[in-house]
Coordinates of C-alpha atoms in Angstrom, one line a residue:
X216 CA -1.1 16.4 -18.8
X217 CA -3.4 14.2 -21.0
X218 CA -2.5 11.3 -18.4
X219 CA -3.8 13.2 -16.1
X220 CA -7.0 14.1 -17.0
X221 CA -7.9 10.7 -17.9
X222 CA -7.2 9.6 -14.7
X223 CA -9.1 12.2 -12.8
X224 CA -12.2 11.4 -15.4
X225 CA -12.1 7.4 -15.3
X226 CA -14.8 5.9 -13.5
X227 CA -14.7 2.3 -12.1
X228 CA -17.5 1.3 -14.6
X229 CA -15.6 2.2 -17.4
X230 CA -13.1 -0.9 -16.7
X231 CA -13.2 -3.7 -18.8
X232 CA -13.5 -6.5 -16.7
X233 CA -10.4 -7.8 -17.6
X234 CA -8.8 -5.1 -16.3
X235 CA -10.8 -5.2 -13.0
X236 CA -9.7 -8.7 -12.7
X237 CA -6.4 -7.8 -13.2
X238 CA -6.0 -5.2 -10.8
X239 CA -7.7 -7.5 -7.9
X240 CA -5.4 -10.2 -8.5
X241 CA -2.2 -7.3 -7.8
X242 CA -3.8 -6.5 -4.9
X243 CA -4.6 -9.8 -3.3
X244 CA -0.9 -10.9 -4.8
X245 CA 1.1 -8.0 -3.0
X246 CA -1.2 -8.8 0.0
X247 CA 0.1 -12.6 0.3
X248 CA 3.6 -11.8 -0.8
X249 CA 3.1 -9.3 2.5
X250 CA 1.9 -11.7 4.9
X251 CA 4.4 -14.2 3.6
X252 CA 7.8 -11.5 4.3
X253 CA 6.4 -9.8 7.1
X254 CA 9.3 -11.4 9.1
X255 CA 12.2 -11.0 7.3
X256 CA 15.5 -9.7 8.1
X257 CA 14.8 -6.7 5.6
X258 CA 10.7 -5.6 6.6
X259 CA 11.8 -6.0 10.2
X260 CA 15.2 -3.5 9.7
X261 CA 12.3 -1.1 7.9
X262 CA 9.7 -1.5 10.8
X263 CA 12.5 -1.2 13.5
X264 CA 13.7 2.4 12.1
X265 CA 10.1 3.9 11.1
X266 CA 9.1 3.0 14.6
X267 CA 12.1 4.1 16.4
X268 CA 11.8 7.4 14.7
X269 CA 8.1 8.4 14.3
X270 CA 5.8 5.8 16.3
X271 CA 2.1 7.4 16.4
X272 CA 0.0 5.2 18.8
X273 CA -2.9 7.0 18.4
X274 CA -2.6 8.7 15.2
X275 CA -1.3 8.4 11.4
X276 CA -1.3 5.1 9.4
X277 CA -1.2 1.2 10.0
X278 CA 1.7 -1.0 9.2
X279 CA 0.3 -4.1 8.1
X280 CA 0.2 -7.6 9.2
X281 CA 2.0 -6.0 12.8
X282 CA -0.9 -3.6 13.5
X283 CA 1.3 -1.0 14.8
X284 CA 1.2 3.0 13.8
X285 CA 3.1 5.5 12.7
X286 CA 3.1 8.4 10.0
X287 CA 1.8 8.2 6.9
X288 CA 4.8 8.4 4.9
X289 CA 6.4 5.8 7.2
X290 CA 3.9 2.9 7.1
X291 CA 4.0 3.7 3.5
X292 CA 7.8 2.9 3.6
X293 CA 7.4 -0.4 5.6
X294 CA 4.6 -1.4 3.5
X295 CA 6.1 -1.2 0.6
X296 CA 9.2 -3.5 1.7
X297 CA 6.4 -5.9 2.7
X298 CA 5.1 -5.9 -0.8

């Protein structure tokens, strides 16, 4: 419970920088490690069944790199075989 009150209290400015820093280079890390598997045998097996199951053209979440839609929880799934 403690965890989670200092969570809901932090505020970006109490980051130390070095922990800012850190954090950015995660995100721009799982970002490249996503564009560079977007195609394999694995992400595509992932996209393939989200998409064949709940597709949302004009609704719900991005999958990245492809553009294409679908629920929340499912481009969360594909996503996170990108990454």
């Amino acid at each position: 419970m403690w965890l989670a009150r200092f969570a809901a209290g932090l505020r970006y400015d109490d980051l130390p920088p070095h922990v800012v820093d850190k954090a950015k280079a995660c995100i721009l890390h799982c970002i490249g490690v996503g564009l560079a598997g977007h195609a394999s045998g694995a992400v595509r097996a992932a996209r393939a069944a989200i998409l064949a199951e709940e597709s949302r053209p004009d609704e719900g979440a991005t999958i990245l790199v492809t553009g294409e839609r679908a629920t929340t929880y499912g481009a969360a799934f594909v996503n996170s075989s990108l990454m």
